[in-house]
Short mmCIF file of N, CA, C and O in Angstrom, two decimals:
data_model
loop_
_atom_site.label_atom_id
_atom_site.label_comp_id
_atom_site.label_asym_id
_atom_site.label_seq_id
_atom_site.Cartn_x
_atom_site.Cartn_y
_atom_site.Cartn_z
N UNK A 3 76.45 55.70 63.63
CA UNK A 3 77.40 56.59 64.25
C UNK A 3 78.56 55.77 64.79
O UNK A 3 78.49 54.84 65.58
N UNK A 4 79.42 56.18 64.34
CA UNK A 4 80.93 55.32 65.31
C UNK A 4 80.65 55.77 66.26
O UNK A 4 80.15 56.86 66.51
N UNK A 5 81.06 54.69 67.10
CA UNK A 5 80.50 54.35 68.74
C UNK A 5 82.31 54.93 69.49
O UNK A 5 82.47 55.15 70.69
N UNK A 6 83.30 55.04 68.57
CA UNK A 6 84.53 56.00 69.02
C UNK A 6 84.03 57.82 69.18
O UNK A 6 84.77 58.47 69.92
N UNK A 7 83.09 58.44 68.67
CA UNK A 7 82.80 59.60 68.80
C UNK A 7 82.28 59.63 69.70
O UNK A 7 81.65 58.68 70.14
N UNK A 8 82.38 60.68 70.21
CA UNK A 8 81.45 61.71 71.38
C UNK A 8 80.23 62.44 70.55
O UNK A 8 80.18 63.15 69.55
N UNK A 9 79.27 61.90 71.48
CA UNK A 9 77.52 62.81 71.00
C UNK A 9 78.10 64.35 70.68
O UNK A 9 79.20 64.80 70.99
N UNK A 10 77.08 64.97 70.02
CA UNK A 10 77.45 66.70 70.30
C UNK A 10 76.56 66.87 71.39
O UNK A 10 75.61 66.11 71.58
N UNK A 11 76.80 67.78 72.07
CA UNK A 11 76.11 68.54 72.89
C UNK A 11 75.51 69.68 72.29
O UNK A 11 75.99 70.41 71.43
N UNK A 12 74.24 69.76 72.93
CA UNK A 12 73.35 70.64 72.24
C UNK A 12 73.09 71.93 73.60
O UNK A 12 72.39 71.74 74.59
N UNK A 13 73.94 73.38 73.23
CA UNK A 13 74.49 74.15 73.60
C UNK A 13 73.06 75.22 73.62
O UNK A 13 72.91 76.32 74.15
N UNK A 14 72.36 74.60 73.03
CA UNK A 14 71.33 75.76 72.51
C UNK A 14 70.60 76.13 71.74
O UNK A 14 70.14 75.01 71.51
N UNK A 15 69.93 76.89 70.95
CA UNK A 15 69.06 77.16 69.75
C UNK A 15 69.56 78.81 69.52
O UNK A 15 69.76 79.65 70.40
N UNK A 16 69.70 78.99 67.84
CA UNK A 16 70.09 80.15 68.42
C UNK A 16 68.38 80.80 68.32
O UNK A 16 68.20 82.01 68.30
N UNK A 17 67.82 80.32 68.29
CA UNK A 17 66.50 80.40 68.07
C UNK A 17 65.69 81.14 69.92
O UNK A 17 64.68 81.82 70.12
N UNK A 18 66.49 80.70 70.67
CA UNK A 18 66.30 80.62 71.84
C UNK A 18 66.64 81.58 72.93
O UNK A 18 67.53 81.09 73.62
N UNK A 19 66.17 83.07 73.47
CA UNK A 19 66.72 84.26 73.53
C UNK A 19 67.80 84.24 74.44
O UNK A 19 68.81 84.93 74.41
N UNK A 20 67.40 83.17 75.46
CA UNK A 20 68.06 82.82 76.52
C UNK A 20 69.75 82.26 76.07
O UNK A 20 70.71 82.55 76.78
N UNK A 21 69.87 81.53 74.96
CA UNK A 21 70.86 81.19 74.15
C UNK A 21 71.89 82.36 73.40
O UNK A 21 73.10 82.40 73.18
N UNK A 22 70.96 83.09 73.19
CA UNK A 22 71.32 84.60 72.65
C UNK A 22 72.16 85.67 73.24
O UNK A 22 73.12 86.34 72.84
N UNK A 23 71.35 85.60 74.51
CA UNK A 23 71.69 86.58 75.64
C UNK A 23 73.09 86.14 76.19
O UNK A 23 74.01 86.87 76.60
N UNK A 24 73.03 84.69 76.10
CA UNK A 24 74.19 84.63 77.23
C UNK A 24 75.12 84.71 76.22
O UNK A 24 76.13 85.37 76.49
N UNK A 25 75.02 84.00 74.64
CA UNK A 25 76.19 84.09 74.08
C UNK A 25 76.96 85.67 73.71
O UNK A 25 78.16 85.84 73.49
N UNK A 26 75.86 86.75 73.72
CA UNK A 26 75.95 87.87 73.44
C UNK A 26 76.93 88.62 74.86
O UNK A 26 77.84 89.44 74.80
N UNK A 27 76.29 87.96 76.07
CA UNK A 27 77.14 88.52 77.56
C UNK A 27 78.50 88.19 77.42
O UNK A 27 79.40 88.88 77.89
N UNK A 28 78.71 87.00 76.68
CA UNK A 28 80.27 85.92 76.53
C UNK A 28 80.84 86.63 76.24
O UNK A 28 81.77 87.18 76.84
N UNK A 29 80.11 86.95 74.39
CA UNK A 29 81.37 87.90 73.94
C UNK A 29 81.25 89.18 74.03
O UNK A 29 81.28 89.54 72.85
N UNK A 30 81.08 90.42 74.90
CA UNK A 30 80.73 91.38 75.52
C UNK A 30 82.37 91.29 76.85
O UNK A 30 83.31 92.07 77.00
N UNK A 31 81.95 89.68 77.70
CA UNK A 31 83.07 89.87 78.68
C UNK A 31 84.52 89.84 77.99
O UNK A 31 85.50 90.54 78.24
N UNK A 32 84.25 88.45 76.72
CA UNK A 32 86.03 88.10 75.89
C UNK A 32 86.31 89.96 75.34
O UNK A 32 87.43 90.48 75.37
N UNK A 33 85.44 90.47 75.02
CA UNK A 33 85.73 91.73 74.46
C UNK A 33 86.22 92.75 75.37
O UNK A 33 86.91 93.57 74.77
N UNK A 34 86.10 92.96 76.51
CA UNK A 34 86.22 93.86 77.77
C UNK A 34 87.55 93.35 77.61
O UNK A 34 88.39 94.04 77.02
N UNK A 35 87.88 92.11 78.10
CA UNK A 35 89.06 91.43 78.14
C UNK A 35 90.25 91.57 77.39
O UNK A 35 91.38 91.55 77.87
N UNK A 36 89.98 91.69 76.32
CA UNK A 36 91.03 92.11 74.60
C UNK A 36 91.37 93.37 74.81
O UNK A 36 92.55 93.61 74.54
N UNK A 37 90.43 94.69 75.39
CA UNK A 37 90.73 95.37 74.70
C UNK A 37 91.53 96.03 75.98
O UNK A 37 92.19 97.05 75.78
N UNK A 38 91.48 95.43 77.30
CA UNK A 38 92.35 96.25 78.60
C UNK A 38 93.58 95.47 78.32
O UNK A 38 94.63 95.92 78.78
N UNK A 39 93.65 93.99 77.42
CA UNK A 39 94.77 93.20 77.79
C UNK A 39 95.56 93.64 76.35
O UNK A 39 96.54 92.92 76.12
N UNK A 40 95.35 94.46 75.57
CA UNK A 40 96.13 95.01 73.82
C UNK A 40 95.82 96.44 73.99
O UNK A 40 95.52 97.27 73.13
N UNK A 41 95.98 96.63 75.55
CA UNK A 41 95.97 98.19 75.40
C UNK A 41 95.55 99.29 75.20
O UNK A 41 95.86 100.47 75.37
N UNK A 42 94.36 98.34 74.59
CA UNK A 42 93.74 99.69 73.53
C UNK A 42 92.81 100.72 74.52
O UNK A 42 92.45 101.84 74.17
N UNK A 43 92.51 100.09 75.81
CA UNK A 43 91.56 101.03 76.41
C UNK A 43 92.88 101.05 77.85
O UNK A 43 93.36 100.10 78.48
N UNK A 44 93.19 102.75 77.99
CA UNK A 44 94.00 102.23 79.38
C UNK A 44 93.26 102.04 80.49
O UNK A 44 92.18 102.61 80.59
N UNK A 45 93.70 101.29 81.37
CA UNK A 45 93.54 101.09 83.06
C UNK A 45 93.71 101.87 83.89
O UNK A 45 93.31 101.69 85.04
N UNK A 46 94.36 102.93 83.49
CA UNK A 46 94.42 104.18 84.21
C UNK A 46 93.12 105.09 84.52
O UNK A 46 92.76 105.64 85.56
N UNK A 47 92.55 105.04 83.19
CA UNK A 47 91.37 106.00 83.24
C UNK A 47 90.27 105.17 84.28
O UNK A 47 89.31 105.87 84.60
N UNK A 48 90.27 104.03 84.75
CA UNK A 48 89.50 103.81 85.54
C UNK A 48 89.03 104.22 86.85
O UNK A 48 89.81 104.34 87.80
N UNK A 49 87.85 104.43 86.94
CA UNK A 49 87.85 105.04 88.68
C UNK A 49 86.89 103.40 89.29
O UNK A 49 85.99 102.77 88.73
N UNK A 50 87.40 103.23 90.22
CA UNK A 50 86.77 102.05 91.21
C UNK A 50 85.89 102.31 92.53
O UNK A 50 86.36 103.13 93.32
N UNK A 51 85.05 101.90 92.75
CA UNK A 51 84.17 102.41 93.74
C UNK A 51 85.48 101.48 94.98
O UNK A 51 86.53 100.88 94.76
N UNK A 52 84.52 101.84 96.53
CA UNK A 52 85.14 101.42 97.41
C UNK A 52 85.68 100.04 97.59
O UNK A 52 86.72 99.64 98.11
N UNK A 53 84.14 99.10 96.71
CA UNK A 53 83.96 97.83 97.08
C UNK A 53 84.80 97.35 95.92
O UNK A 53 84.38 96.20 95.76
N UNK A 54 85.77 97.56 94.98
CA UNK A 54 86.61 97.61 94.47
C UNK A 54 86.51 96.57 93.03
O UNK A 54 87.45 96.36 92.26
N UNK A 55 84.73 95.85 92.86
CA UNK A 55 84.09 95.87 91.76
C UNK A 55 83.35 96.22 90.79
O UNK A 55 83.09 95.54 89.80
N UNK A 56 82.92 97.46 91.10
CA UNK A 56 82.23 98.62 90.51
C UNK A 56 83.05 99.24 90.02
O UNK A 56 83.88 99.64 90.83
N UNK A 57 83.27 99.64 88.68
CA UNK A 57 84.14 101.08 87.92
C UNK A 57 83.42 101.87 86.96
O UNK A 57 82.37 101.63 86.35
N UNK A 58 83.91 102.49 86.95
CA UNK A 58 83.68 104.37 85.77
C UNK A 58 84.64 103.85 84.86
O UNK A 58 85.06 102.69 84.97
N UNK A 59 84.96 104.51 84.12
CA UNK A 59 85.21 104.68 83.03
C UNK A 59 84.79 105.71 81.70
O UNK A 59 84.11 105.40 80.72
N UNK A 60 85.46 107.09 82.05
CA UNK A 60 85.52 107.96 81.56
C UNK A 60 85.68 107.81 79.77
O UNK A 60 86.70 107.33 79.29
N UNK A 61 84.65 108.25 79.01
CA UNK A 61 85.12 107.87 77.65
C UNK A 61 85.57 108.95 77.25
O UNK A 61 84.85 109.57 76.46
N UNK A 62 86.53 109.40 77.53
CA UNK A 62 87.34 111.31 77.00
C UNK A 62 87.33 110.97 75.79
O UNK A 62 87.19 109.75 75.65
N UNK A 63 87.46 111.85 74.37
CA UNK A 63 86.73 113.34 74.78
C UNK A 63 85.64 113.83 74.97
O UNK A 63 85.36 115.00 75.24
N UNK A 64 84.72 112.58 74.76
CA UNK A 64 83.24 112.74 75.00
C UNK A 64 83.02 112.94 76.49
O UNK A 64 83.91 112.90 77.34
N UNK A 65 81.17 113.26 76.80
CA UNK A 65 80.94 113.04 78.08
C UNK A 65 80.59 111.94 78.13
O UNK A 65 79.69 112.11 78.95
N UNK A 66 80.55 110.94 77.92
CA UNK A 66 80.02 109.52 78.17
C UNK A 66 80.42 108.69 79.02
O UNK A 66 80.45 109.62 79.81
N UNK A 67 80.80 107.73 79.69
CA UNK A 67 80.74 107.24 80.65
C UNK A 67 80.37 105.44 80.82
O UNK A 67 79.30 104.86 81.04
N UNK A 68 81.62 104.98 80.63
CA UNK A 68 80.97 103.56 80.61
C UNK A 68 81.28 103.11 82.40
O UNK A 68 82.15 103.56 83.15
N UNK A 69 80.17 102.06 82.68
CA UNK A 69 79.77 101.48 84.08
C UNK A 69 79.93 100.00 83.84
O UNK A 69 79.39 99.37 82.93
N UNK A 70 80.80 99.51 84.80
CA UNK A 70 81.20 98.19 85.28
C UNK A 70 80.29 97.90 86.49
O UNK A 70 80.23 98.67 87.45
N UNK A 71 79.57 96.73 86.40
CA UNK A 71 79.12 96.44 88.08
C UNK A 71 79.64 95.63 88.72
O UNK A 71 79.52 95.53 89.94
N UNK A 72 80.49 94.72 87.82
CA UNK A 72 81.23 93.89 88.60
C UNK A 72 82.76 93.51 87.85
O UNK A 72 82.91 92.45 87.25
N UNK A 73 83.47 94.17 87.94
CA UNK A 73 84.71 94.07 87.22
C UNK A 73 85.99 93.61 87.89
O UNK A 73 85.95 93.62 89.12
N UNK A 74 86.81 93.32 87.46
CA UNK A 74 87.55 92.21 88.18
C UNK A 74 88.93 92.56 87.31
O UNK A 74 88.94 92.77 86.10
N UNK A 75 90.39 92.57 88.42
CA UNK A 75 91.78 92.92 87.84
C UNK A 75 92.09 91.37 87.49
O UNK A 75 91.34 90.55 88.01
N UNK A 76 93.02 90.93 86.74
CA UNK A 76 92.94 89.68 86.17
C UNK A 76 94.44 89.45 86.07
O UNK A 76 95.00 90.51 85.79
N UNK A 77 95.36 88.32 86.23
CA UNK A 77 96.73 88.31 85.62
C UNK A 77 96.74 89.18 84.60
O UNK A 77 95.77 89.68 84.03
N UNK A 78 98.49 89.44 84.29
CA UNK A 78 98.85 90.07 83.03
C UNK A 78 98.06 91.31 82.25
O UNK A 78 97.81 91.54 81.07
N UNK A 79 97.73 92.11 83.75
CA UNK A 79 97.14 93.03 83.50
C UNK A 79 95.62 93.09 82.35
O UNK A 79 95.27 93.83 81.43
N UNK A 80 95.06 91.94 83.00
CA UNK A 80 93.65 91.95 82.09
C UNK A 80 92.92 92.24 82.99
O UNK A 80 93.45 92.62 84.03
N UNK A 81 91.58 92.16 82.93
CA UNK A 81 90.60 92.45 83.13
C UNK A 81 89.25 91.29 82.98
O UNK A 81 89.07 90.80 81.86
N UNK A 82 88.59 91.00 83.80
CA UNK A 82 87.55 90.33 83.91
C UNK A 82 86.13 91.02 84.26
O UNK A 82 85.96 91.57 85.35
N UNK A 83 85.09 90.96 83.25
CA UNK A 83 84.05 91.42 83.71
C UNK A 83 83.34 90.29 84.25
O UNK A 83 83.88 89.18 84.29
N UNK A 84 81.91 90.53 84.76
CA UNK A 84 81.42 89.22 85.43
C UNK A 84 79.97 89.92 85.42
O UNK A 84 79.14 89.14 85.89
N UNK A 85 79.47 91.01 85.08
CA UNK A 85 78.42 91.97 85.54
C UNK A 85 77.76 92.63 84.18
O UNK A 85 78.56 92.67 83.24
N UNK A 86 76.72 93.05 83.97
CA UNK A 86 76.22 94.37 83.58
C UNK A 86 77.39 95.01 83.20
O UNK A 86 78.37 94.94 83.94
N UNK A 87 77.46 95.77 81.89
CA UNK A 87 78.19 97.02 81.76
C UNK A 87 77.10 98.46 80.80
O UNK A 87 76.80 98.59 79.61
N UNK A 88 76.89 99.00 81.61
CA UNK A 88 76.46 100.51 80.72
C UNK A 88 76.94 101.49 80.75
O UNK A 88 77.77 101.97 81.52
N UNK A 89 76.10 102.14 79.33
CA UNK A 89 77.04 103.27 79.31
C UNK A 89 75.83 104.76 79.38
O UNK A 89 74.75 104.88 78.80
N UNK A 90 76.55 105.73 80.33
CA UNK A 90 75.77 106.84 80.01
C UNK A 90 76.23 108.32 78.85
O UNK A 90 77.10 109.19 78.95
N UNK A 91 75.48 108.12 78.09
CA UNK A 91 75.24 109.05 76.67
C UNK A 91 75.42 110.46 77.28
O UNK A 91 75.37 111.01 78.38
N UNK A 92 75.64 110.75 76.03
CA UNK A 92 75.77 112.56 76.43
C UNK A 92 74.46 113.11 76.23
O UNK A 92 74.54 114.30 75.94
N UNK A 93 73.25 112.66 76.27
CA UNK A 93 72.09 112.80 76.89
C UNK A 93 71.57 113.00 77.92
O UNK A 93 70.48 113.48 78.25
N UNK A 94 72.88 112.38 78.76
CA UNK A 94 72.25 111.92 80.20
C UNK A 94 71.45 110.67 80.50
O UNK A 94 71.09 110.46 81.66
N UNK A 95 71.12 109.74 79.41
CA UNK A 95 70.65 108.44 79.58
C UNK A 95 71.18 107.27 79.52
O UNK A 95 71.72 106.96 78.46
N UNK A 96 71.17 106.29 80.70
CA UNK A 96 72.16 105.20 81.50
C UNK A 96 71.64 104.06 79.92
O UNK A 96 70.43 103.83 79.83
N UNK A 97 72.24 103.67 79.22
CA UNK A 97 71.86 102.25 78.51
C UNK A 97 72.78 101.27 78.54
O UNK A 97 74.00 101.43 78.63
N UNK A 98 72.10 100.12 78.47
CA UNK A 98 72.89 98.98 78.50
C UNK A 98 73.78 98.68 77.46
O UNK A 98 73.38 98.82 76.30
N UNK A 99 74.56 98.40 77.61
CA UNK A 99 75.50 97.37 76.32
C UNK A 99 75.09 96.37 76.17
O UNK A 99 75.63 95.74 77.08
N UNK A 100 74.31 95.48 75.47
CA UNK A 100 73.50 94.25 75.01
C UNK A 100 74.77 93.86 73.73
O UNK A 100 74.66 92.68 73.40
N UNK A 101 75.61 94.41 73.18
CA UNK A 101 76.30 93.10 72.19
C UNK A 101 77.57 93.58 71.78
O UNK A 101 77.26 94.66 71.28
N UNK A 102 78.53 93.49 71.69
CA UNK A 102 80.05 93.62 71.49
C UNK A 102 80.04 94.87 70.67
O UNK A 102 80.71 95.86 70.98
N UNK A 103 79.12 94.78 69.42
CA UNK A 103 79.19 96.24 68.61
C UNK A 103 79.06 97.36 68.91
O UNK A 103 79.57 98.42 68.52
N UNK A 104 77.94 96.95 70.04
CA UNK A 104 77.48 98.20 70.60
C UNK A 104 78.54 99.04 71.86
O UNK A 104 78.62 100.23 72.18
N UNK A 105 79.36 97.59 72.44
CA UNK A 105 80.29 98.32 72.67
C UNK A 105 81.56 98.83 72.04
O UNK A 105 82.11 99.87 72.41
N UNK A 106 81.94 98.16 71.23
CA UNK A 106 82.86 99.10 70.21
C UNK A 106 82.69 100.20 70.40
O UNK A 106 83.28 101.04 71.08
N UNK A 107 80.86 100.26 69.08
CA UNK A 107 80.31 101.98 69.31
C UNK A 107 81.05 102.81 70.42
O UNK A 107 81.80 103.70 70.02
N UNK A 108 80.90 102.57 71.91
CA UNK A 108 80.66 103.15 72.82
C UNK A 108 82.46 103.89 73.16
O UNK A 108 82.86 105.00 73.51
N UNK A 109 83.02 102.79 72.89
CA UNK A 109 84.47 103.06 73.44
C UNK A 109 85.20 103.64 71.91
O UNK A 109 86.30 104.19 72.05
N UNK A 110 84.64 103.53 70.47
CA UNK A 110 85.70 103.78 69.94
C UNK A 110 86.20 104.87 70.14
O UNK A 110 87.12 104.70 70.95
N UNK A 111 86.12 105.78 69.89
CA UNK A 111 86.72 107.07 70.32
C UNK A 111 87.46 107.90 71.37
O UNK A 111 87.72 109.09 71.51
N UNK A 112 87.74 106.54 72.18
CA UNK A 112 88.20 106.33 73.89
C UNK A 112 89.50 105.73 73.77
O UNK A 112 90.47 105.98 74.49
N UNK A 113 89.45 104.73 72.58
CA UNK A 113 90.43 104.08 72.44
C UNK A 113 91.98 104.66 72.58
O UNK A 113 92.09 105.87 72.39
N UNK A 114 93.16 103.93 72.89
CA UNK A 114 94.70 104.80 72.70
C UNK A 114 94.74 104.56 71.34
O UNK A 114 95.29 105.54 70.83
N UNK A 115 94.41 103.70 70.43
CA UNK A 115 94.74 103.64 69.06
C UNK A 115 93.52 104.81 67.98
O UNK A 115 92.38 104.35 68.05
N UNK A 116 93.58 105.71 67.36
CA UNK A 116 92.81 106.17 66.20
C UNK A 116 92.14 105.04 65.64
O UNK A 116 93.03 104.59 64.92
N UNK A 117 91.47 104.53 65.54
CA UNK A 117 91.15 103.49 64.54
C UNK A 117 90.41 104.12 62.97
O UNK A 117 89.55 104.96 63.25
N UNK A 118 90.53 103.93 61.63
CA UNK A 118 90.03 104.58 60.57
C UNK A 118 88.50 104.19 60.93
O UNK A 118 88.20 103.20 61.58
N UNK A 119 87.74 104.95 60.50
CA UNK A 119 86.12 105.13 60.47
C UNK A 119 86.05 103.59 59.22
O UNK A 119 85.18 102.76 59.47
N UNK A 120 86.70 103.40 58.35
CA UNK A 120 86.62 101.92 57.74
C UNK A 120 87.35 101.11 57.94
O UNK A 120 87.47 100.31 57.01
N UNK A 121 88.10 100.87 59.04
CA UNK A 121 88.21 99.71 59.96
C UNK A 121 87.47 99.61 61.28
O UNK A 121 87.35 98.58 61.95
N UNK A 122 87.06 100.63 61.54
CA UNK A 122 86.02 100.07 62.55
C UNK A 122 84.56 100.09 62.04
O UNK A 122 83.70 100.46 62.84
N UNK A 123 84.23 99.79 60.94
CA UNK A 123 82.98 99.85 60.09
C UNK A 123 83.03 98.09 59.63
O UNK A 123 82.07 97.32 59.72
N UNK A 124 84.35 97.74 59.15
CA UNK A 124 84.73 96.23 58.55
C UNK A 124 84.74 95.74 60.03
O UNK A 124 83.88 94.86 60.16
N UNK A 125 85.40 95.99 61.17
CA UNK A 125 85.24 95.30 62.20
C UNK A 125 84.05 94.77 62.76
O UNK A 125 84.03 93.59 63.10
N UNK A 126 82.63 95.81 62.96
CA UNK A 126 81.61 96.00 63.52
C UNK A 126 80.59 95.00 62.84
O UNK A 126 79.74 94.27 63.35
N UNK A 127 80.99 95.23 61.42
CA UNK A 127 80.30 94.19 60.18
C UNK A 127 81.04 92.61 60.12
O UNK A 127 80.45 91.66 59.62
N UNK A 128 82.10 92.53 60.58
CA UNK A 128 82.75 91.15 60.58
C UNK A 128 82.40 90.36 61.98
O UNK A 128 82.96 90.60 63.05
N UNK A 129 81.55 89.54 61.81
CA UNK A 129 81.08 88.92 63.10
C UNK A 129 82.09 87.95 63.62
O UNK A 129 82.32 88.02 64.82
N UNK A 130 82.84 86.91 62.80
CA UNK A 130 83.22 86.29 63.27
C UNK A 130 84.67 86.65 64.02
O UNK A 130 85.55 85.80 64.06
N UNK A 131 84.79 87.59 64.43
CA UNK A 131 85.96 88.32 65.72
C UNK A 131 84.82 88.08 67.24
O UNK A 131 85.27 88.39 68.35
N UNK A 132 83.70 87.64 67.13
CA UNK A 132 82.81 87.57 68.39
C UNK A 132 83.05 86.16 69.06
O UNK A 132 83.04 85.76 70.22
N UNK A 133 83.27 85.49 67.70
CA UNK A 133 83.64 83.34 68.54
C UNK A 133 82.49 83.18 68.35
O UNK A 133 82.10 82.44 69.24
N UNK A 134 81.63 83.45 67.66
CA UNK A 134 79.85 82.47 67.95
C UNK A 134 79.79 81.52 66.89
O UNK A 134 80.44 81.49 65.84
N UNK A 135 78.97 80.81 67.28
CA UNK A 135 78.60 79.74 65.67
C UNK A 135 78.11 80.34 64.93
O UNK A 135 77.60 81.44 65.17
N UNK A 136 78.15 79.66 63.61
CA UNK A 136 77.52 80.57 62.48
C UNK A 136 76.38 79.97 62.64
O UNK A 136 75.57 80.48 61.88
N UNK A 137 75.83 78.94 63.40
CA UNK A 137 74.19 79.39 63.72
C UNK A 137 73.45 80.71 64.29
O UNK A 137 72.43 81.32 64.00
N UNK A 138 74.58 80.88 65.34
CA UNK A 138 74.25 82.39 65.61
C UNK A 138 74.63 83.68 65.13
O UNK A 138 73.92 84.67 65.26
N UNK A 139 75.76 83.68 64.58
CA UNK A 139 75.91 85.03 63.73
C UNK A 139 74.31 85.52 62.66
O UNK A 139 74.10 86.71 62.44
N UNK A 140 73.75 84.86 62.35
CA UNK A 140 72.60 84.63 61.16
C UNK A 140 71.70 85.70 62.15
O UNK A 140 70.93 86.47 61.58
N UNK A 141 71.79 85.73 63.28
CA UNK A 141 71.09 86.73 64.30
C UNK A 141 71.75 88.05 64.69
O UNK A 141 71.29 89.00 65.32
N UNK A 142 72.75 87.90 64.23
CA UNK A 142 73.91 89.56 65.06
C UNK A 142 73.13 90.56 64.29
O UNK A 142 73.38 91.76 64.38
#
């Protein structure tokens, strides 16, 4: 090994759920982040509890309902999550968001942009818009 390189650091397994989870929370928060900072979801529709990290998020025209537990206003009008986000179904049942697709799922139809039913089908199927290694995509 040239003794000019830096070791790699070993980040993880994607083998490893704990490795999984967090990379899955990462891009869950970069995704919250994109989509208040390109508009696509407004800031308006937000309701904020008192303690002013907790939000609603009305998914009109559905009844659904996405939940922030710890959300955060950010420069340049972004947004920082830091928490849990779920969403409640027009069931009436609270579920978690566990992976970026699933929130897509949740918000497309919330969105200010229409998106075509086959661009958000190529999106959902194109992993690498998440940032993970392709050790871990082999798991999405």
């Amino acid at each position: 090994m040239d003794t000019r390189m830096t070791p790699t650091v070993d980040h993880g397994s994607a083998d490893d759920p704990d490795f999984r989870a967090n990379a899955s929370c990462n891009a869950i928060n970069r995704l919250i982040r994109c989509l208040f900072a390109e508009g696509l979801i407004d800031p308006a529709g937000l309701q904020w509890a008192a303690d002013g990290h907790h939000a609603r998020l009305p998914l009109l025209p559905s009844n659904r309902v996405l939940y922030f537990s710890d959300l955060y206003r950010a420069p340049a009008g972004t947004f920082q999550n830091r928490g849990p986000v779920e969403v409640l179904d027009d069931d009436g049942t609270l579920k978690p968001i566990e992976d970026p697709a699933q929130l897509m799922g949740a918000v497309a139809s919330s969105l200010t942009i229409a998106p075509t039913s086959e661009g958000l089908e190529l999106l959902l199927r194109d992993e690498s818009w998440l940032g993970l290694s392709e050790q871990f995509r082999a798991f999405c």
